[in-house]
PDB file of C-alpha atoms and ligand atoms in Angstrom:
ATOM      1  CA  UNK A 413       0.000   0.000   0.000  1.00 77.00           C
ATOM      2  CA  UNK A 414       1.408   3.405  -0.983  1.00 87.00           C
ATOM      3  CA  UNK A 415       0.890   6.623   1.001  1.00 90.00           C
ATOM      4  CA  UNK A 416       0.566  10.220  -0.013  1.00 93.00           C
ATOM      5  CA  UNK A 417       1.822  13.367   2.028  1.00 93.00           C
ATOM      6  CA  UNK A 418       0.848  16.806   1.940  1.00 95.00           C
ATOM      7  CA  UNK A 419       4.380  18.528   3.075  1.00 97.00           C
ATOM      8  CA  UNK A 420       4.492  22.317   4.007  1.00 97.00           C
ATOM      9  CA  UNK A 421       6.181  24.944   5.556  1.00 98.00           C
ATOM     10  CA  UNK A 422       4.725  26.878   8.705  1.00 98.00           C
ATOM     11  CA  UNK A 423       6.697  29.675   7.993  1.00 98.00           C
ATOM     12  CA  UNK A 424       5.964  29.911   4.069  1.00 98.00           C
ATOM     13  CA  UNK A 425       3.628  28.982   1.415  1.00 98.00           C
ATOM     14  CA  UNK A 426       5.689  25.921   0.636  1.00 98.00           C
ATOM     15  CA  UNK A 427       4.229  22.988   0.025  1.00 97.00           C
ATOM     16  CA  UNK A 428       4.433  19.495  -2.070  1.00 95.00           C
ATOM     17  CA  UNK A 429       2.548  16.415  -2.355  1.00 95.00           C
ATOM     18  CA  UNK A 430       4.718  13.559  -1.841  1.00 94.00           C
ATOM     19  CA  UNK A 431       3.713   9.538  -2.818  1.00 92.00           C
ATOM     20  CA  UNK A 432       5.980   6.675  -0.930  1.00 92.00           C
ATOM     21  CA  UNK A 433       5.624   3.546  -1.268  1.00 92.00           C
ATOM     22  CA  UNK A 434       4.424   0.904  -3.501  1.00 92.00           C
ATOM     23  CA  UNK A 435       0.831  -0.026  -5.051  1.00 90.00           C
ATOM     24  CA  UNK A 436      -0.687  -3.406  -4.973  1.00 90.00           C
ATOM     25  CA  UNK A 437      -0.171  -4.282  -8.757  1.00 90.00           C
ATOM     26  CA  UNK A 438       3.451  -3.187  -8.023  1.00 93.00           C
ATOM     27  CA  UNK A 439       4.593  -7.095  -8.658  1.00 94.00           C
ATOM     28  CA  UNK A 440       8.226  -6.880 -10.804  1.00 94.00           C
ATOM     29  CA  UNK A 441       6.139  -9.160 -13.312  1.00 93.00           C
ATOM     30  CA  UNK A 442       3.943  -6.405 -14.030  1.00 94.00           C
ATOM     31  CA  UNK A 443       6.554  -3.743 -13.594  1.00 96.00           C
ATOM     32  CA  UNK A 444       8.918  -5.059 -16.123  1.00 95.00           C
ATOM     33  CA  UNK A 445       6.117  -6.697 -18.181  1.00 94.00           C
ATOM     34  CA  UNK A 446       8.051  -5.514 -21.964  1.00 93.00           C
ATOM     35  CA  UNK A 447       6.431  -8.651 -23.409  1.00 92.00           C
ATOM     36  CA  UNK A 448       2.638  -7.216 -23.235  1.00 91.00           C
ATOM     37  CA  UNK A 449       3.757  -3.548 -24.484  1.00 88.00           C
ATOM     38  CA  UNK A 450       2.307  -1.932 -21.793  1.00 87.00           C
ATOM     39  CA  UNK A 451       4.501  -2.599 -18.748  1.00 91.00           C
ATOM     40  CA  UNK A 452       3.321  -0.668 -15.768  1.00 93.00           C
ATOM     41  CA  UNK A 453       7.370   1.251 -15.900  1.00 95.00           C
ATOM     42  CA  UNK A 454       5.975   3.155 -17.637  1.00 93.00           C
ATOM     43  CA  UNK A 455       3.590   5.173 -15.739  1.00 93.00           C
ATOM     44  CA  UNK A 456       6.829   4.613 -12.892  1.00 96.00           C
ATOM     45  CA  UNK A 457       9.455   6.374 -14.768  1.00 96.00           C
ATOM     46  CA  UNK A 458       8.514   9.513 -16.304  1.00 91.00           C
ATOM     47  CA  UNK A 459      11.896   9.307 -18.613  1.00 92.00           C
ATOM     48  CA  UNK A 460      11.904   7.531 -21.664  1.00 93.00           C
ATOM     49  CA  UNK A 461      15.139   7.058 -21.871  1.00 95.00           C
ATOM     50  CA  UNK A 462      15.659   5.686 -18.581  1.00 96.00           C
ATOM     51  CA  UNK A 463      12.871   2.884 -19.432  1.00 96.00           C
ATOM     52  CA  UNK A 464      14.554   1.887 -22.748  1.00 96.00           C
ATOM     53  CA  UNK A 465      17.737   1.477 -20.358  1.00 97.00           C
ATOM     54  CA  UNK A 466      16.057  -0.665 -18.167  1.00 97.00           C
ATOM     55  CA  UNK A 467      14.101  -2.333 -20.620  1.00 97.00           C
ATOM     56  CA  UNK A 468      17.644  -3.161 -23.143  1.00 97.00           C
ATOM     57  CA  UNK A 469      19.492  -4.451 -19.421  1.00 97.00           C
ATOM     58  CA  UNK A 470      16.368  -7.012 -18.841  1.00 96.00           C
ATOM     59  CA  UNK A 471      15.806  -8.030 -22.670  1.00 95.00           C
ATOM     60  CA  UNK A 472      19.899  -8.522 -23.596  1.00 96.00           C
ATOM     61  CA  UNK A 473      21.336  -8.634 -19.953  1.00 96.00           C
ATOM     62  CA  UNK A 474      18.681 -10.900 -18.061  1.00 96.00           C
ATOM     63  CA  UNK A 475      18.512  -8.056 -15.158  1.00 97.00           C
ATOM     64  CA  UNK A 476      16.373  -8.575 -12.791  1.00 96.00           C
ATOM     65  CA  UNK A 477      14.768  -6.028 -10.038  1.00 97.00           C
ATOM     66  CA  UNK A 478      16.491  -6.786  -6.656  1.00 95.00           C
ATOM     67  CA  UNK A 479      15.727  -5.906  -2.580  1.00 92.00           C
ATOM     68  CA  UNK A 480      13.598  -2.843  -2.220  1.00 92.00           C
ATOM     69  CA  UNK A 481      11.588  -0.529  -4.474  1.00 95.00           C
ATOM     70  CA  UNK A 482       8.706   1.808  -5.443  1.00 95.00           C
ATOM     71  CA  UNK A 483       8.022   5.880  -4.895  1.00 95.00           C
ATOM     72  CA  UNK A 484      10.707   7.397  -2.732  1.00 95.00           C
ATOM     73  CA  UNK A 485      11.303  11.082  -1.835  1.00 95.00           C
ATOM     74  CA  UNK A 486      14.063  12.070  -3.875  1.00 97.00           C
ATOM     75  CA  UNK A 487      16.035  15.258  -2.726  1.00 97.00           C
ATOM     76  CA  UNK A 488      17.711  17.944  -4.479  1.00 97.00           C
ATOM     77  CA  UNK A 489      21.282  18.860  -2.511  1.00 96.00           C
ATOM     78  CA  UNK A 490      21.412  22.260  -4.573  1.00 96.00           C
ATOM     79  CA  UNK A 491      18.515  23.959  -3.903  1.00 96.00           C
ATOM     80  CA  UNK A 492      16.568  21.642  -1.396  1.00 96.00           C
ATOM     81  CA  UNK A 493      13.558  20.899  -3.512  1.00 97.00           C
ATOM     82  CA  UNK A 494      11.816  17.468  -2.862  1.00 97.00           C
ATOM     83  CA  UNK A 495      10.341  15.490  -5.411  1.00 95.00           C
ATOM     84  CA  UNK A 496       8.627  11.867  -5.486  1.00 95.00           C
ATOM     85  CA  UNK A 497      10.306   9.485  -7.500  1.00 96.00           C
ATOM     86  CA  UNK A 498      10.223   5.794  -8.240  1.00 97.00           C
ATOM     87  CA  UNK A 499      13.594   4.057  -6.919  1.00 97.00           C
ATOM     88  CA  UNK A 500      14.531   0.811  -8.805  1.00 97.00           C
ATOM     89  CA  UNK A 501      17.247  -1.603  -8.573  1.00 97.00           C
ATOM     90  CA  UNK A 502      18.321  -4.366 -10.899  1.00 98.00           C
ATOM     91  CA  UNK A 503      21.184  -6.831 -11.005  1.00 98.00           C
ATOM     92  CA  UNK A 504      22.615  -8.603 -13.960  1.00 97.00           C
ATOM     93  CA  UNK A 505      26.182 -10.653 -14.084  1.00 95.00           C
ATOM     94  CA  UNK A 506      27.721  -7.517 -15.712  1.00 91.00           C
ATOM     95  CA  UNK A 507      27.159  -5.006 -12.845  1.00 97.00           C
ATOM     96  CA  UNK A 508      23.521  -3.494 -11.472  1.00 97.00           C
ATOM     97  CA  UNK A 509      21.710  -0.111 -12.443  1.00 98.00           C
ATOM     98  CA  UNK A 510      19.367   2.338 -10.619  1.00 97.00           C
ATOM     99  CA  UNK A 511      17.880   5.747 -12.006  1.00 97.00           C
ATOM    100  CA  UNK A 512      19.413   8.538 -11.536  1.00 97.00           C
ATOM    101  CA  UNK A 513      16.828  11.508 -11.775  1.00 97.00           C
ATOM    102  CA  UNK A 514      17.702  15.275 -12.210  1.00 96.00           C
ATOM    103  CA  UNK A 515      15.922  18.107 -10.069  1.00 96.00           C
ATOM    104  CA  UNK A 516      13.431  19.721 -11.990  1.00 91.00           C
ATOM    105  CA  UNK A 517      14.200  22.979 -10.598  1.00 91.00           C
ATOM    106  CA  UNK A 518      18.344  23.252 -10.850  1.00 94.00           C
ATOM    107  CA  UNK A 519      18.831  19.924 -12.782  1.00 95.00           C
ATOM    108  CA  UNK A 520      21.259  18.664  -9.877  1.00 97.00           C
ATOM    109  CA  UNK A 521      21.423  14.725  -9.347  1.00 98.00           C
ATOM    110  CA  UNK A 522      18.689  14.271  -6.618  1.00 98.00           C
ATOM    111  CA  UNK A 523      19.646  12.034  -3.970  1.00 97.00           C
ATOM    112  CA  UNK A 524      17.212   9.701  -2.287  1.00 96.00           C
ATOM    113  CA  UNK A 525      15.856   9.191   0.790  1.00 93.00           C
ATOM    114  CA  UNK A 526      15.951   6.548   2.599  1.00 85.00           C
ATOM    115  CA  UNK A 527      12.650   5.762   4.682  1.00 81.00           C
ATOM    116  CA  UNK A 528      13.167   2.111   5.539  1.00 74.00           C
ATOM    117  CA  UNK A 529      16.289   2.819   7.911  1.00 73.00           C
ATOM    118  CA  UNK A 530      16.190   3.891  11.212  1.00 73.00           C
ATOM    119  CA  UNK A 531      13.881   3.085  14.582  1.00 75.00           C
ATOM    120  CA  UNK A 532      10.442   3.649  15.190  1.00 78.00           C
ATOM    121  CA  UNK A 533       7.083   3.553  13.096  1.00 82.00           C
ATOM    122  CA  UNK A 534       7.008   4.532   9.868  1.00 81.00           C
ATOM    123  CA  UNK A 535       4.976   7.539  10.000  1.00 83.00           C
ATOM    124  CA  UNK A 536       7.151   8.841  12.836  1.00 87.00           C
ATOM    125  CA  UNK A 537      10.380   8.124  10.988  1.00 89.00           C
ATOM    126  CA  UNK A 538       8.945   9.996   7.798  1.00 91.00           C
ATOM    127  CA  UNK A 539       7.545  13.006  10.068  1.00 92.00           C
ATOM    128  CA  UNK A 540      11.052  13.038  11.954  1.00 92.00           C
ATOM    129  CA  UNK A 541      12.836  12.854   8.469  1.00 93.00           C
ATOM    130  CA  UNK A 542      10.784  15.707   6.545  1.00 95.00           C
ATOM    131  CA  UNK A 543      11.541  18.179  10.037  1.00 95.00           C
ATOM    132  CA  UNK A 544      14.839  17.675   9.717  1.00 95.00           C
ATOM    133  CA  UNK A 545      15.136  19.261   6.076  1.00 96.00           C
ATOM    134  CA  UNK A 546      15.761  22.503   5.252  1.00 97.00           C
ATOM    135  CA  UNK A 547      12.393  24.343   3.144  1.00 98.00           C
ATOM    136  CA  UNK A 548      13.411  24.544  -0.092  1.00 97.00           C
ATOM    137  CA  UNK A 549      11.925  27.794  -0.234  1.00 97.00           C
ATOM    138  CA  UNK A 550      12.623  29.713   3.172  1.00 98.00           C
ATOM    139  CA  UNK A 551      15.575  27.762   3.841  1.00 97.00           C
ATOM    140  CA  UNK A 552      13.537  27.232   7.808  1.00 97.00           C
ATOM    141  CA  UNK A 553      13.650  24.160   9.139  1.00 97.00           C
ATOM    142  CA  UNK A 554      10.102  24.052   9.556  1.00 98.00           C
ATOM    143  CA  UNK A 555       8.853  21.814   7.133  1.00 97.00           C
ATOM    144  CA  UNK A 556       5.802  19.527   8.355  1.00 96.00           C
ATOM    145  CA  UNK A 557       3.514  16.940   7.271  1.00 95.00           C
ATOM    146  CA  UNK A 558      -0.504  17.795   7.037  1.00 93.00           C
ATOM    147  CA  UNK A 559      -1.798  14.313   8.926  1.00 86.00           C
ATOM    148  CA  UNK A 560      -5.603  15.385   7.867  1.00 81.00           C
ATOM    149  CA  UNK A 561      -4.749  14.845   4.818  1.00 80.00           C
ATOM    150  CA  UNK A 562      -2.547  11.884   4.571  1.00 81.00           C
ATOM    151  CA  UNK A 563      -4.203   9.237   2.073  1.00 81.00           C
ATOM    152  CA  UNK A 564      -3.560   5.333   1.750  1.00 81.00           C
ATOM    153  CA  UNK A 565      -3.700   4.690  -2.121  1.00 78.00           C
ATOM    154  CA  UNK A 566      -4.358   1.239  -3.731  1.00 76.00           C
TER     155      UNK A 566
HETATM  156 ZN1  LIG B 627      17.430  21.586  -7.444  1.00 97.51          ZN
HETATM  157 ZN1  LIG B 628       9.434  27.670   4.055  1.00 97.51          ZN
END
């Protein structure tokens, strides 16, 4: 089950809606289902480009998707923007891949981050992890997450 997050600032008009998580269709079969024409990668991974990567490694290279994956927040180290993104990894006996996504705003290599580590319950650990970023837009650590309107999707 994936979850969506309304993020602002209380001390500016910052805000973003943020998806984590994965769906219940999100099986790898139907991920990296090339055969049918219409595998679901596509409505992952915004870049073409990046899906014809992926999509060449598991038709010539036999990759296959390995340990965790689905909708991530990605951030920007430039300028602090935060974007959801979908994280994938695959292996194959020549080496393994992931996308690497650019920041919409700066185009700067976004890092990810990662919600699985750490103590606690999960919507704790994402509430303690989205306080202690910087607003991209104030620069205030002040950043918050609207629980009344939190939504479970799929
Ligand atoms: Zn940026
Ligand atoms: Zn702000």
């Amino acid at each position: 089950m994936g979850i969506g997050l309304a993020v602002f600032c209380r001390e500016c008009d910052y805000s973003r809606h943020i998806e984590l998580g994965v769906g219940m269709r999100y099986a790898p079969e139907n991920i990296l289902d090339f055969e049918s024409g219409k595998p679901m990668l596509w409505t992952l991974i915004r870049s073409r480009k990046t899906v014809e990567q992926i999509k060449a490694l598991v038709e010539e290279e036999r990759a296959v998707m390995a340990g965790r994956y689905g909708h991530y927040i990605y951030r920007c180290p430039e300028c602090g923007e935060l974007h959801s993104r979908f994280f994938i990894h695959l292996d194959y006996s020549g080496g393994s891949f992931e996308p690497v996504y650019r920041c919409g705003r700066c185009r700067s290599t976004l890092s990810r981050v990662d919600h699985f580590s750490g103590e606690g319950f999960f919507e704790e650990r994402i509430a303690g992890i989205i306080a202690s970023l910087p607003c991209p837009k104030c620069g205030r650590r002040s950043l918050q997450i609207d629980d009344a309107v939190t939504i479970m999707w799929d």
